[in-house]
Amino acid sequence: MGCLMCTLLKMRIDILTLFPTFFDGPFGCSIPKRALNKNLVEIHLHDIRKFSKDKHNKVDDYPFGGGSGMVMTVQPIASALDFLLEQRSYDEVIFLTPDGETLNQQKVNAFSLQKNIILLCGHYKGIDQRIRDKYITREISIGDYVLSGGEFAAAVLTDAICRIIPGVISDETSALNDSFQDGLLDHPTYSRPASWEGREVPPVLLSGNQAKIDEWRFEQSLEKTKERRPDLLK
Ligand code: 6GU
C-alpha cells in the first residue's frame, strides 16, 4: 500500500530497445536499483523485435540509396511507440543518437521533472528518418564520440535522472552539491587517515571551523573550474 501522492508523482521511463537484457547490469545495482526498490521510479523495458510483423521478426533492412550498414525499419518501432502512446500521454519521446543535442546537468534536471518519458535506443546505422519526423520530441547525445548503440546512452541518462529524484540518495543535499549542479566542479575530498605516506589532509578540514571549510571548498571548486573547465564559468 503506497502513498497516493507518490503514485501520482512517480516518474515512469519506458525504454525501447533491441537488447532489453543490456539493462540488467546498470539497473541492478547502486542508485537505479535503490530508486526502483524504493518505488520512486518505474522503468519499463520493451523489446522492439517483439513488435515486428515480419515472419522472421526482422527489424532492419538495407538503406535506400545504398551505403554500408543496416537501418532499423519503421514498422516495429512505430508499432512499439503506438502501443505506448495509446496507453498514456508522454512528456518527451527521446531518441538517443550521436547527432542529437549534447546532454548536460541542466537537461537532466529538466527531464527528472517529467512524469512519463520514452527513450528510444537505435542500433546499426540508425533508424528510418520518418520515425524521427513523426514521433521524436528530443534527440540526445551523451558526448562527441560514437557508441555501438543507444543503450549505453539510455543507461547513462536514466542513471543521471534517477540519482536526483528526491529520496533516492539518502542525504538529499548530496546530489544538489555535485559537480555541475552548481555550475562548478567538485572540490577535493579526504577521509581517514589524516596522514598517509607523508601526505597530509589540508589542515582547514580538521579545524572544525565550518565557515572556513565551506570557504576553502568553494575556492578549490572555483580554482579547479577555472583551470579545467573555464567554459562553465561563462
Ligand atoms: Cl546517444 N548513441 C550512440 N550510438 N553513440 C553516442 C551517443 C548516442 N551519444 C554519444 N555517442
mmCIF file of C-alpha atoms and ligand atoms in Angstrom:
data_model
loop_
_atom_site.group_PDB
_atom_site.id
_atom_site.type_symbol
_atom_site.label_atom_id
_atom_site.label_comp_id
_atom_site.label_asym_id
_atom_site.label_seq_id
_atom_site.Cartn_x
_atom_site.Cartn_y
_atom_site.Cartn_z
ATOM 1 C CA MET A 1 0.000 0.000 0.000
ATOM 2 C CA GLY A 2 1.830 3.113 -1.204
ATOM 3 C CA CYS A 3 1.023 6.770 -0.693
ATOM 4 C CA LEU A 4 -1.328 8.368 -3.240
ATOM 5 C CA MET A 5 0.897 11.380 -3.801
ATOM 6 C CA CYS A 6 3.918 9.153 -4.539
ATOM 7 C CA THR A 7 1.884 7.177 -7.080
ATOM 8 C CA LEU A 8 0.710 10.373 -8.778
ATOM 9 C CA LEU A 9 4.187 11.885 -8.901
ATOM 10 C CA LYS A 10 6.198 8.768 -9.652
ATOM 11 C CA MET A 11 8.203 9.031 -12.825
ATOM 12 C CA ARG A 12 7.814 6.372 -15.496
ATOM 13 C CA ILE A 13 10.563 5.681 -18.042
ATOM 14 C CA ASP A 14 9.792 3.389 -20.994
ATOM 15 C CA ILE A 15 12.856 2.151 -22.854
ATOM 16 C CA LEU A 16 12.519 0.736 -26.378
ATOM 17 C CA THR A 17 15.482 -1.421 -27.313
ATOM 18 C CA LEU A 18 16.592 -4.469 -29.281
ATOM 19 C CA PHE A 19 18.605 -5.535 -26.204
ATOM 20 C CA PRO A 20 16.435 -5.345 -23.070
ATOM 21 C CA THR A 21 18.813 -7.577 -21.067
ATOM 22 C CA PHE A 22 21.548 -4.965 -21.578
ATOM 23 C CA PHE A 23 19.952 -3.008 -18.728
ATOM 24 C CA ASP A 24 20.015 -5.848 -16.151
ATOM 25 C CA GLY A 25 23.522 -4.774 -15.129
ATOM 26 C CA PRO A 26 23.182 -0.978 -14.898
ATOM 27 C CA PHE A 27 19.725 -1.017 -13.282
ATOM 28 C CA GLY A 28 20.564 -3.953 -10.987
ATOM 29 C CA CYS A 29 22.983 -2.063 -8.776
ATOM 30 C CA SER A 30 23.632 1.103 -6.888
ATOM 31 C CA ILE A 31 21.423 4.161 -7.392
ATOM 32 C CA PRO A 32 18.993 2.972 -10.100
ATOM 33 C CA LYS A 33 18.364 -0.215 -8.091
ATOM 34 C CA ARG A 34 17.698 1.874 -4.995
ATOM 35 C CA ALA A 35 15.293 4.154 -6.896
ATOM 36 C CA LEU A 36 13.417 1.103 -8.241
ATOM 37 C CA ASN A 37 13.313 -0.655 -4.861
ATOM 38 C CA LYS A 38 12.052 2.485 -3.147
ATOM 39 C CA ASN A 39 9.355 2.699 -5.810
ATOM 40 C CA LEU A 40 10.430 6.245 -6.735
ATOM 41 C CA VAL A 41 10.674 5.457 -10.443
ATOM 42 C CA GLU A 42 9.220 2.839 -12.807
ATOM 43 C CA ILE A 43 11.389 1.579 -15.645
ATOM 44 C CA HIS A 44 9.690 -0.496 -18.337
ATOM 45 C CA LEU A 45 11.796 -2.259 -20.962
ATOM 46 C CA HIS A 46 10.254 -3.101 -24.325
ATOM 47 C CA ASP A 47 11.865 -5.401 -26.889
ATOM 48 C CA ILE A 48 11.360 -3.728 -30.284
ATOM 49 C CA ARG A 49 11.744 -7.106 -32.006
ATOM 50 C CA LYS A 50 8.537 -8.362 -30.346
ATOM 51 C CA PHE A 51 6.610 -5.714 -32.303
ATOM 52 C CA SER A 52 7.888 -6.884 -35.699
ATOM 53 C CA LYS A 53 5.140 -8.150 -38.014
ATOM 54 C CA ASP A 54 7.707 -9.859 -40.260
ATOM 55 C CA LYS A 55 7.559 -13.649 -40.154
ATOM 56 C CA HIS A 56 11.219 -13.806 -39.143
ATOM 57 C CA ASN A 57 10.852 -10.874 -36.701
ATOM 58 C CA LYS A 58 13.106 -8.746 -38.885
ATOM 59 C CA VAL A 59 13.758 -5.237 -37.584
ATOM 60 C CA ASP A 60 16.306 -3.868 -40.076
ATOM 61 C CA ASP A 61 16.892 -3.520 -43.808
ATOM 62 C CA TYR A 62 19.302 -2.022 -46.347
ATOM 63 C CA PRO A 63 19.370 1.764 -46.719
ATOM 64 C CA PHE A 64 17.698 3.213 -49.821
ATOM 65 C CA GLY A 65 20.409 4.821 -51.958
ATOM 66 C CA GLY A 66 22.971 2.292 -50.801
ATOM 67 C CA GLY A 67 25.729 2.578 -48.237
ATOM 68 C CA SER A 68 27.131 0.433 -45.505
ATOM 69 C CA GLY A 69 25.215 -0.933 -42.577
ATOM 70 C CA MET A 70 21.591 -1.717 -41.877
ATOM 71 C CA VAL A 71 18.808 0.658 -40.893
ATOM 72 C CA MET A 72 16.138 -0.050 -38.265
ATOM 73 C CA THR A 73 12.887 -0.066 -40.214
ATOM 74 C CA VAL A 74 9.737 1.914 -39.392
ATOM 75 C CA GLN A 75 7.188 -0.823 -38.682
ATOM 76 C CA PRO A 76 8.498 -2.412 -35.445
ATOM 77 C CA ILE A 77 9.442 0.953 -33.900
ATOM 78 C CA ALA A 78 6.164 2.626 -34.941
ATOM 79 C CA SER A 79 4.140 -0.289 -33.543
ATOM 80 C CA ALA A 80 6.055 -0.188 -30.248
ATOM 81 C CA LEU A 81 5.607 3.590 -29.931
ATOM 82 C CA ASP A 82 1.892 3.427 -30.871
ATOM 83 C CA PHE A 83 1.401 0.690 -28.257
ATOM 84 C CA LEU A 84 2.743 3.037 -25.552
ATOM 85 C CA LEU A 85 1.217 6.277 -26.824
ATOM 86 C CA GLU A 86 -2.298 4.872 -26.797
ATOM 87 C CA GLN A 87 -1.983 3.949 -23.103
ATOM 88 C CA ARG A 88 -0.905 7.339 -21.695
ATOM 89 C CA SER A 89 0.477 10.685 -22.755
ATOM 90 C CA TYR A 90 4.227 11.226 -22.719
ATOM 91 C CA ASP A 91 6.107 14.434 -21.945
ATOM 92 C CA GLU A 92 9.021 13.512 -24.194
ATOM 93 C CA VAL A 93 9.880 10.832 -26.738
ATOM 94 C CA ILE A 94 13.672 10.883 -26.686
ATOM 95 C CA PHE A 95 15.886 9.295 -29.333
ATOM 96 C CA LEU A 96 19.453 8.619 -28.203
ATOM 97 C CA THR A 97 21.753 9.477 -31.090
ATOM 98 C CA PRO A 98 25.278 10.895 -31.513
ATOM 99 C CA ASP A 99 23.880 13.656 -33.760
ATOM 100 C CA GLY A 100 21.489 14.883 -31.032
ATOM 101 C CA GLU A 101 21.909 17.833 -28.642
ATOM 102 C CA THR A 102 24.594 17.139 -26.041
ATOM 103 C CA LEU A 103 23.311 16.127 -22.599
ATOM 104 C CA ASN A 104 24.239 18.245 -19.587
ATOM 105 C CA GLN A 105 23.107 18.547 -15.963
ATOM 106 C CA GLN A 106 20.509 21.253 -16.749
ATOM 107 C CA LYS A 107 18.827 18.975 -19.275
ATOM 108 C CA VAL A 108 18.948 16.040 -16.823
ATOM 109 C CA ASN A 109 17.291 18.249 -14.167
ATOM 110 C CA ALA A 110 14.513 19.193 -16.588
ATOM 111 C CA PHE A 111 13.915 15.571 -17.642
ATOM 112 C CA SER A 112 13.750 14.484 -13.989
ATOM 113 C CA LEU A 113 10.711 16.749 -13.512
ATOM 114 C CA GLN A 114 8.754 14.918 -16.227
ATOM 115 C CA LYS A 115 6.131 12.273 -15.456
ATOM 116 C CA ASN A 116 6.350 9.937 -18.451
ATOM 117 C CA ILE A 117 9.220 9.713 -20.902
ATOM 118 C CA ILE A 118 10.147 7.268 -23.658
ATOM 119 C CA LEU A 119 13.778 6.509 -24.515
ATOM 120 C CA LEU A 120 14.291 5.007 -27.970
ATOM 121 C CA CYS A 121 17.611 3.221 -28.496
ATOM 122 C CA GLY A 122 18.884 2.969 -32.035
ATOM 123 C CA HIS A 123 21.318 0.442 -33.446
ATOM 124 C CA TYR A 124 23.082 -0.455 -36.668
ATOM 125 C CA LYS A 125 23.273 2.546 -38.998
ATOM 126 C CA GLY A 126 20.441 4.327 -37.186
ATOM 127 C CA ILE A 127 16.696 4.401 -37.679
ATOM 128 C CA ASP A 128 14.442 5.417 -40.573
ATOM 129 C CA GLN A 129 14.204 9.227 -40.602
ATOM 130 C CA ARG A 130 10.398 9.100 -40.729
ATOM 131 C CA ILE A 131 10.270 7.734 -37.157
ATOM 132 C CA ARG A 132 12.253 10.781 -36.044
ATOM 133 C CA ASP A 133 9.987 13.118 -38.005
ATOM 134 C CA LYS A 134 6.718 11.666 -36.705
ATOM 135 C CA TYR A 135 7.381 10.700 -33.079
ATOM 136 C CA ILE A 136 10.596 12.097 -31.626
ATOM 137 C CA THR A 137 10.411 15.250 -29.468
ATOM 138 C CA ARG A 138 14.083 15.352 -28.394
ATOM 139 C CA GLU A 139 17.303 13.912 -29.811
ATOM 140 C CA ILE A 140 20.022 13.484 -27.196
ATOM 141 C CA SER A 141 23.727 12.615 -27.441
ATOM 142 C CA ILE A 142 25.880 11.926 -24.390
ATOM 143 C CA GLY A 143 29.088 13.294 -25.927
ATOM 144 C CA ASP A 144 31.217 13.660 -29.007
ATOM 145 C CA TYR A 145 32.234 10.055 -29.567
ATOM 146 C CA VAL A 146 30.424 7.115 -31.137
ATOM 147 C CA LEU A 147 28.943 4.220 -29.172
ATOM 148 C CA SER A 148 27.773 0.931 -30.634
ATOM 149 C CA GLY A 149 24.170 1.652 -29.683
ATOM 150 C CA GLY A 150 21.798 3.926 -27.843
ATOM 151 C CA GLU A 151 21.546 1.543 -24.869
ATOM 152 C CA PHE A 152 24.719 2.881 -23.242
ATOM 153 C CA ALA A 153 23.386 6.418 -23.576
ATOM 154 C CA ALA A 154 19.910 5.444 -22.292
ATOM 155 C CA ALA A 155 21.531 3.842 -19.223
ATOM 156 C CA VAL A 156 23.599 6.992 -18.622
ATOM 157 C CA LEU A 157 20.569 9.282 -18.963
ATOM 158 C CA THR A 158 18.411 7.050 -16.727
ATOM 159 C CA ASP A 159 21.104 6.926 -14.038
ATOM 160 C CA ALA A 160 21.559 10.693 -14.117
ATOM 161 C CA ILE A 161 17.783 11.176 -13.761
ATOM 162 C CA CYS A 162 17.325 8.541 -11.006
ATOM 163 C CA ARG A 163 20.015 9.884 -8.730
ATOM 164 C CA ILE A 164 18.430 13.339 -8.454
ATOM 165 C CA ILE A 165 14.890 12.131 -7.729
ATOM 166 C CA PRO A 166 14.217 13.345 -4.148
ATOM 167 C CA GLY A 167 14.523 10.453 -1.706
ATOM 168 C CA VAL A 168 16.803 8.283 -3.855
ATOM 169 C CA ILE A 169 20.023 9.500 -2.278
ATOM 170 C CA SER A 170 19.514 9.492 1.496
ATOM 171 C CA ASP A 171 21.372 12.735 2.145
ATOM 172 C CA GLU A 172 19.217 14.905 -0.065
ATOM 173 C CA THR A 173 21.746 17.683 -0.259
ATOM 174 C CA SER A 174 24.430 15.442 -1.705
ATOM 175 C CA ALA A 175 23.018 15.317 -5.248
ATOM 176 C CA LEU A 176 22.495 19.066 -5.238
ATOM 177 C CA ASN A 177 26.121 19.698 -4.269
ATOM 178 C CA ASP A 178 27.563 17.652 -7.121
ATOM 179 C CA SER A 179 29.975 18.867 -9.695
ATOM 180 C CA PHE A 180 27.919 20.702 -12.353
ATOM 181 C CA GLN A 181 24.823 21.040 -10.186
ATOM 182 C CA ASP A 182 26.019 24.482 -9.052
ATOM 183 C CA GLY A 183 27.933 25.093 -12.285
ATOM 184 C CA LEU A 184 31.290 24.269 -10.633
ATOM 185 C CA LEU A 185 33.481 21.180 -10.469
ATOM 186 C CA ASP A 186 33.814 19.392 -7.123
ATOM 187 C CA HIS A 187 36.402 20.381 -4.528
ATOM 188 C CA PRO A 188 38.879 17.682 -3.376
ATOM 189 C CA THR A 189 37.655 15.341 -0.618
ATOM 190 C CA TYR A 190 39.575 13.431 2.060
ATOM 191 C CA SER A 191 38.866 10.779 4.676
ATOM 192 C CA ARG A 192 40.884 8.973 7.317
ATOM 193 C CA PRO A 193 43.768 8.673 7.909
ATOM 194 C CA ALA A 194 44.725 12.347 8.283
ATOM 195 C CA SER A 195 48.290 11.461 7.313
ATOM 196 C CA TRP A 196 49.120 8.850 4.646
ATOM 197 C CA GLU A 197 52.599 8.159 3.273
ATOM 198 C CA GLY A 198 53.634 11.654 4.267
ATOM 199 C CA ARG A 199 50.648 13.252 2.502
ATOM 200 C CA GLU A 200 48.607 15.400 4.860
ATOM 201 C CA VAL A 201 44.928 16.313 4.688
ATOM 202 C CA PRO A 202 44.621 20.112 4.341
ATOM 203 C CA PRO A 203 44.574 21.355 7.978
ATOM 204 C CA VAL A 204 41.472 23.532 7.462
ATOM 205 C CA LEU A 205 39.388 20.354 7.049
ATOM 206 C CA LEU A 206 40.451 19.223 10.541
ATOM 207 C CA SER A 207 39.882 22.667 12.103
ATOM 208 C CA GLY A 208 36.211 22.227 12.966
ATOM 209 C CA ASN A 209 35.520 25.742 11.616
ATOM 210 C CA GLN A 210 32.648 25.056 9.173
ATOM 211 C CA ALA A 211 32.597 28.582 7.707
ATOM 212 C CA LYS A 212 36.318 28.322 6.913
ATOM 213 C CA ILE A 213 35.824 24.823 5.487
ATOM 214 C CA ASP A 214 32.969 25.970 3.219
ATOM 215 C CA GLU A 215 35.063 28.931 2.052
ATOM 216 C CA TRP A 216 38.069 26.664 1.307
ATOM 217 C CA ARG A 217 35.875 24.216 -0.612
ATOM 218 C CA PHE A 218 34.313 26.982 -2.673
ATOM 219 C CA GLU A 219 37.737 28.408 -3.549
ATOM 220 C CA GLN A 220 39.007 24.948 -4.509
ATOM 221 C CA SER A 221 35.940 24.395 -6.729
ATOM 222 C CA LEU A 222 36.417 27.758 -8.372
ATOM 223 C CA GLU A 223 40.155 27.199 -8.988
ATOM 224 C CA LYS A 224 39.610 23.742 -10.441
ATOM 225 C CA THR A 225 36.819 25.000 -12.698
ATOM 226 C CA LYS A 226 38.956 27.940 -13.918
ATOM 227 C CA GLU A 227 41.782 25.561 -14.745
ATOM 228 C CA ARG A 228 39.898 22.615 -16.236
ATOM 229 C CA ARG A 229 36.560 23.951 -17.499
ATOM 230 C CA PRO A 230 36.692 27.723 -17.951
ATOM 231 C CA ASP A 231 33.724 27.330 -20.326
ATOM 232 C CA LEU A 232 31.495 26.537 -17.298
ATOM 233 C CA LEU A 233 32.204 29.964 -15.745
ATOM 234 C CA LYS A 234 30.823 31.947 -18.700
HETATM 235 CL CL1 6GU B 1 23.048 8.682 -27.762
HETATM 236 N N1 6GU B 1 24.303 6.949 -29.277
HETATM 237 C C1 6GU B 1 25.398 6.465 -29.862
HETATM 238 N N2 6GU B 1 25.290 5.372 -30.632
HETATM 239 N N3 6GU B 1 26.606 6.998 -29.726
HETATM 240 C C2 6GU B 1 26.681 8.087 -28.950
HETATM 241 C C3 6GU B 1 25.594 8.650 -28.306
HETATM 242 C C4 6GU B 1 24.391 8.047 -28.502
HETATM 243 N N4 6GU B 1 25.998 9.731 -27.631
HETATM 244 C C5 6GU B 1 27.299 9.807 -27.841
HETATM 245 N N5 6GU B 1 27.724 8.836 -28.633
#
